[in-house]
Amino acid sequence: MKLTLKIWRQENATAEGKMVDYPVDGIDGDMSFLEMLDILNEQLVEKGEDTVEFDHDCREGICGSCSLQINGEPHGPDKLIATCQLHMRSFKDGDTIYIEPFRAKAFPVIKDLIVDRTAFDRIQQAWGYVSVNTSGNTVDANTIPIEKEKADESFNAATCIGCGACVAACKNASAMLFTSAKVSQYALLPQGRVEATERVQAMVRQMDEEGFGNCSNTGACEIECPKGISLENIARMNREYLAASVKG
């Protein structure tokens, strides 16, 4: 397969970036998208040129670091997968593929296709956890009955990998789907109810401070999410936030 890649190149966060054309040949349909980029970089090394910088780690759709905007879509044309799970059989011989970093004020470009997503870490650190009782009188969590439906909903919310596709897909660059997934996975469980008021207020406050936009219920975030995180989580977080605000 012969392809033309149009890739965003940017030396650093303050430099001016531009799209650069790269022809690649001999691409097999069974290769992953990242393997195709590996081949491109091998060719660039042989020519003595700078490689294209892109983020990756597990290459199994778990870590969320391989986030790329491919032909205008977060993670590319296939649904419910991360970029690393995208295979070249999704493209045709002779195709031109546009590859860019995720675009959002809160996700500044570090270099080329790598963006800084530590804003998500700070939202998580604001209260995306359950405080652990270390007094010696801990209660075994497994002794607390939890309805299966609630447990399943919590687990589904917890599958969020923090890739940022929801932000990249949103016209407002909103992080509501990410934040609501982190709020929901605890709000649905008895262990998370103890700090529910403080948690939702702290995480929403941090989300706003990071410069993410507001949700306008377009739904692009759920469509592009590689884990299919539901918009129901946003509705739940809004209810949690309203209840917390009334409590003062």
CSV table of C-alpha atoms in Angstrom, one decimal:
chain,number,residue,atom,x,y,z
A,1,MET,CA,0.0,0.0,0.0
A,2,LYS,CA,1.3,3.4,-1.0
A,3,LEU,CA,0.1,6.4,1.0
A,4,THR,CA,0.7,10.2,1.4
A,5,LEU,CA,0.9,11.3,5.0
A,6,LYS,CA,0.3,15.0,5.9
A,7,ILE,CA,1.7,15.3,9.4
A,8,TRP,CA,1.7,18.2,11.8
A,9,ARG,CA,5.3,19.2,12.7
A,10,GLN,CA,6.0,21.6,15.5
A,11,GLU,CA,9.4,21.9,17.2
A,12,ASN,CA,8.1,23.0,20.6
A,13,ALA,CA,5.1,24.6,22.4
A,14,THR,CA,6.0,28.1,21.3
A,15,ALA,CA,7.2,27.3,17.7
A,16,GLU,CA,5.0,27.8,14.7
A,17,GLY,CA,3.8,24.4,13.3
A,18,LYS,CA,3.0,23.3,9.8
A,19,MET,CA,1.8,20.3,7.9
A,20,VAL,CA,4.5,18.3,6.1
A,21,ASP,CA,4.0,15.7,3.4
A,22,TYR,CA,5.6,12.3,3.7
A,23,PRO,CA,5.2,9.5,1.1
A,24,VAL,CA,5.3,5.9,2.5
A,25,ASP,CA,5.3,2.7,0.5
A,26,GLY,CA,5.1,-1.0,1.3
A,27,ILE,CA,2.4,-0.6,4.1
A,28,ASP,CA,0.6,-3.8,4.9
A,29,GLY,CA,-3.1,-3.7,5.8
A,30,ASP,CA,-2.4,-5.8,8.9
A,31,MET,CA,0.0,-3.2,10.3
A,32,SER,CA,-1.3,-1.0,13.1
A,33,PHE,CA,-1.4,2.7,12.5
A,34,LEU,CA,1.5,3.2,15.0
A,35,GLU,CA,3.6,0.5,13.2
A,36,MET,CA,3.1,2.5,10.0
A,37,LEU,CA,4.5,5.6,11.8
A,38,ASP,CA,7.4,3.5,13.0
A,39,ILE,CA,8.2,2.6,9.4
A,40,LEU,CA,8.1,6.3,8.5
A,41,ASN,CA,10.4,7.2,11.3
A,42,GLU,CA,12.9,4.4,10.3
A,43,GLN,CA,12.9,6.0,6.8
A,44,LEU,CA,13.5,9.4,8.3
A,45,VAL,CA,16.4,8.2,10.4
A,46,GLU,CA,18.0,6.6,7.3
A,47,LYS,CA,17.8,10.0,5.6
A,48,GLY,CA,19.2,11.8,8.6
A,49,GLU,CA,16.0,13.7,9.2
A,50,ASP,CA,14.2,14.3,12.5
A,51,THR,CA,11.7,11.7,13.4
A,52,VAL,CA,8.0,12.4,13.9
A,53,GLU,CA,7.3,12.5,17.7
A,54,PHE,CA,4.2,10.8,18.8
A,55,ASP,CA,3.1,9.4,22.2
A,56,HIS,CA,2.5,5.7,22.9
A,57,ASP,CA,3.0,3.1,25.6
A,58,CYS,CA,0.9,0.0,25.9
A,59,ARG,CA,-0.2,-0.3,22.3
A,60,GLU,CA,-3.2,-2.3,23.5
A,61,GLY,CA,-5.9,0.4,23.9
A,62,ILE,CA,-5.4,0.6,27.7
A,63,CYS,CA,-3.2,3.6,28.5
A,64,GLY,CA,-4.7,6.2,26.3
A,65,SER,CA,-1.4,7.9,25.4
A,66,CYS,CA,-1.6,7.2,21.6
A,67,SER,CA,-4.1,9.9,20.9
A,68,LEU,CA,-4.0,11.3,17.4
A,69,GLN,CA,-6.4,13.2,15.2
A,70,ILE,CA,-6.6,11.2,12.0
A,71,ASN,CA,-8.4,12.7,9.0
A,72,GLY,CA,-10.2,15.0,11.5
A,73,GLU,CA,-11.4,12.3,13.8
A,74,PRO,CA,-9.9,11.4,17.2
A,75,HIS,CA,-8.3,8.0,16.9
A,76,GLY,CA,-9.3,7.7,13.3
A,77,PRO,CA,-12.3,6.3,11.3
A,78,ASP,CA,-13.0,3.2,13.3
A,79,LYS,CA,-15.2,3.3,16.5
A,80,LEU,CA,-14.6,2.1,20.0
A,81,ILE,CA,-10.8,1.8,19.5
A,82,ALA,CA,-7.7,3.8,20.4
A,83,THR,CA,-5.2,4.9,17.7
A,84,CYS,CA,-2.9,1.9,18.5
A,85,GLN,CA,-5.8,-0.5,17.7
A,86,LEU,CA,-6.4,1.1,14.3
A,87,HIS,CA,-5.1,-1.0,11.4
A,88,MET,CA,-4.1,0.1,8.0
A,89,ARG,CA,-6.8,-2.0,6.4
A,90,SER,CA,-9.1,0.9,7.2
A,91,PHE,CA,-7.4,2.8,4.5
A,92,LYS,CA,-6.9,2.3,0.7
A,93,ASP,CA,-3.9,2.3,-1.5
A,94,GLY,CA,-3.2,5.9,-2.7
A,95,ASP,CA,-5.0,7.5,0.3
A,96,THR,CA,-3.9,10.8,1.7
A,97,ILE,CA,-4.0,10.7,5.6
A,98,TYR,CA,-4.0,13.8,7.7
A,99,ILE,CA,-2.4,13.3,11.1
A,100,GLU,CA,-2.5,16.0,13.8
A,101,PRO,CA,-2.3,16.3,17.6
A,102,PHE,CA,-5.5,16.7,19.6
A,103,ARG,CA,-6.5,20.4,19.5
A,104,ALA,CA,-7.5,22.1,22.8
A,105,LYS,CA,-6.3,25.1,24.8
A,106,ALA,CA,-5.9,22.8,27.8
A,107,PHE,CA,-3.8,20.4,25.7
A,108,PRO,CA,-0.8,22.4,24.5
A,109,VAL,CA,1.5,20.8,22.0
A,110,ILE,CA,4.8,19.6,23.4
A,111,LYS,CA,6.3,18.5,20.0
A,112,ASP,CA,4.8,17.4,16.7
A,113,LEU,CA,1.9,15.0,17.7
A,114,ILE,CA,2.5,15.0,21.4
A,115,VAL,CA,0.3,17.1,23.6
A,116,ASP,CA,0.4,17.9,27.4
A,117,ARG,CA,-2.6,16.2,29.0
A,118,THR,CA,-1.5,16.7,32.6
A,119,ALA,CA,-4.7,18.8,33.0
A,120,PHE,CA,-6.5,15.5,33.3
A,121,ASP,CA,-4.1,14.4,36.0
A,122,ARG,CA,-4.8,17.6,38.0
A,123,ILE,CA,-8.6,17.0,37.7
A,124,GLN,CA,-8.0,13.5,39.0
A,125,GLN,CA,-5.8,14.7,41.8
A,126,ALA,CA,-8.4,17.2,42.9
A,127,TRP,CA,-10.5,14.4,44.4
A,128,GLY,CA,-10.7,11.5,42.0
A,129,TYR,CA,-10.2,8.9,44.7
A,130,VAL,CA,-11.6,7.5,47.9
A,131,SER,CA,-9.8,8.4,51.1
A,132,VAL,CA,-8.5,5.3,52.8
A,133,ASN,CA,-9.0,4.8,56.5
A,134,THR,CA,-5.6,3.7,57.9
A,135,SER,CA,-6.6,3.9,61.6
A,136,GLY,CA,-6.5,0.1,62.0
A,137,ASN,CA,-10.3,-0.1,61.9
A,138,THR,CA,-10.8,-0.6,58.2
A,139,VAL,CA,-13.9,-2.1,56.8
A,140,ASP,CA,-13.7,-4.8,54.2
A,141,ALA,CA,-15.3,-3.3,51.1
A,142,ASN,CA,-16.4,-6.7,49.9
A,143,THR,CA,-18.9,-7.0,52.8
A,144,ILE,CA,-20.9,-4.0,51.6
A,145,PRO,CA,-23.8,-5.1,49.3
A,146,ILE,CA,-23.9,-3.3,46.0
A,147,GLU,CA,-26.6,-3.7,43.4
A,148,LYS,CA,-25.3,-5.3,40.2
A,149,GLU,CA,-26.7,-2.6,38.0
A,150,LYS,CA,-24.9,0.1,40.0
A,151,ALA,CA,-21.7,-2.0,40.0
A,152,ASP,CA,-21.9,-2.4,36.3
A,153,GLU,CA,-22.4,1.3,35.7
A,154,SER,CA,-19.5,2.2,38.0
A,155,PHE,CA,-17.3,-0.3,36.1
A,156,ASN,CA,-18.3,1.1,32.8
A,157,ALA,CA,-17.4,4.6,33.9
A,158,ALA,CA,-14.1,3.4,35.3
A,159,THR,CA,-13.1,2.1,31.8
A,160,CYS,CA,-12.2,5.7,30.8
A,161,ILE,CA,-8.5,5.7,29.8
A,162,GLY,CA,-8.1,9.5,29.9
A,163,CYS,CA,-7.0,9.7,26.3
A,164,GLY,CA,-8.7,13.1,25.6
A,165,ALA,CA,-10.7,12.1,22.6
A,166,CYS,CA,-13.8,13.6,24.2
A,167,VAL,CA,-12.1,17.0,24.4
A,168,ALA,CA,-10.7,16.7,20.8
A,169,ALA,CA,-14.1,15.8,19.5
A,170,CYS,CA,-16.0,18.6,21.3
A,171,LYS,CA,-16.5,21.9,19.5
A,172,ASN,CA,-16.1,23.5,23.0
A,173,ALA,CA,-13.1,21.4,24.0
A,174,SER,CA,-15.1,20.3,27.0
A,175,ALA,CA,-13.8,17.7,29.5
A,176,MET,CA,-17.2,16.9,31.0
A,177,LEU,CA,-17.2,13.3,29.8
A,178,PHE,CA,-13.9,12.6,31.3
A,179,THR,CA,-14.6,14.3,34.6
A,180,SER,CA,-18.1,12.9,34.9
A,181,ALA,CA,-16.7,9.3,34.3
A,182,LYS,CA,-14.3,9.8,37.2
A,183,VAL,CA,-17.0,11.3,39.4
A,184,SER,CA,-19.6,8.6,38.5
A,185,GLN,CA,-17.3,5.6,39.2
A,186,TYR,CA,-17.3,6.6,42.9
A,187,ALA,CA,-20.8,8.3,43.1
A,188,LEU,CA,-22.4,4.9,42.2
A,189,LEU,CA,-20.7,3.0,45.0
A,190,PRO,CA,-21.3,3.3,48.8
A,191,GLN,CA,-17.6,3.8,49.4
A,192,GLY,CA,-17.7,6.9,47.2
A,193,ARG,CA,-20.8,8.4,48.8
A,194,VAL,CA,-19.0,9.6,51.9
A,195,GLU,CA,-17.0,12.3,50.1
A,196,ALA,CA,-19.4,12.7,47.1
A,197,THR,CA,-20.2,16.4,47.8
A,198,GLU,CA,-16.5,17.5,48.2
A,199,ARG,CA,-15.4,15.3,45.2
A,200,VAL,CA,-17.8,16.7,42.6
A,201,GLN,CA,-17.2,20.3,43.6
A,202,ALA,CA,-13.4,19.9,43.7
A,203,MET,CA,-13.2,18.1,40.4
A,204,VAL,CA,-15.5,20.4,38.5
A,205,ARG,CA,-13.7,23.4,39.9
A,206,GLN,CA,-10.4,22.1,38.7
A,207,MET,CA,-11.8,21.2,35.3
A,208,ASP,CA,-12.9,24.9,34.9
A,209,GLU,CA,-9.6,26.2,36.1
A,210,GLU,CA,-7.8,24.1,33.4
A,211,GLY,CA,-9.6,26.1,30.7
A,212,PHE,CA,-11.8,23.4,29.3
A,213,GLY,CA,-15.1,24.5,27.6
A,214,ASN,CA,-18.6,23.9,28.7
A,215,CYS,CA,-20.8,21.0,27.5
A,216,SER,CA,-23.6,21.8,25.0
A,217,ASN,CA,-24.9,18.3,24.6
A,218,THR,CA,-23.7,17.7,21.1
A,219,GLY,CA,-22.8,14.1,21.9
A,220,ALA,CA,-19.6,14.0,19.8
A,221,CYS,CA,-17.6,13.0,22.9
A,222,GLU,CA,-19.6,9.7,23.4
A,223,ILE,CA,-19.4,8.9,19.7
A,224,GLU,CA,-15.6,9.3,19.5
A,225,CYS,CA,-14.8,7.8,22.9
A,226,PRO,CA,-12.8,4.6,22.4
A,227,LYS,CA,-14.5,3.0,25.5
A,228,GLY,CA,-18.0,4.2,24.7
A,229,ILE,CA,-18.4,6.2,27.9
A,230,SER,CA,-22.0,7.3,28.1
A,231,LEU,CA,-23.4,10.8,28.2
A,232,GLU,CA,-25.5,9.6,31.2
A,233,ASN,CA,-22.4,10.2,33.3
A,234,ILE,CA,-22.5,13.9,32.5
A,235,ALA,CA,-26.2,14.0,33.5
A,236,ARG,CA,-25.2,12.2,36.8
A,237,MET,CA,-22.4,14.6,37.5
A,238,ASN,CA,-24.7,17.6,36.9
A,239,ARG,CA,-27.2,16.1,39.4
A,240,GLU,CA,-24.3,15.5,41.9
A,241,TYR,CA,-23.1,19.0,41.5
A,242,LEU,CA,-26.5,20.6,41.9
A,243,ALA,CA,-27.1,18.6,45.1
A,244,ALA,CA,-23.7,19.5,46.4
A,245,SER,CA,-24.3,23.2,45.7
A,246,VAL,CA,-27.7,23.1,47.5
A,247,LYS,CA,-26.0,21.5,50.6
A,248,GLY,CA,-23.6,24.4,50.5
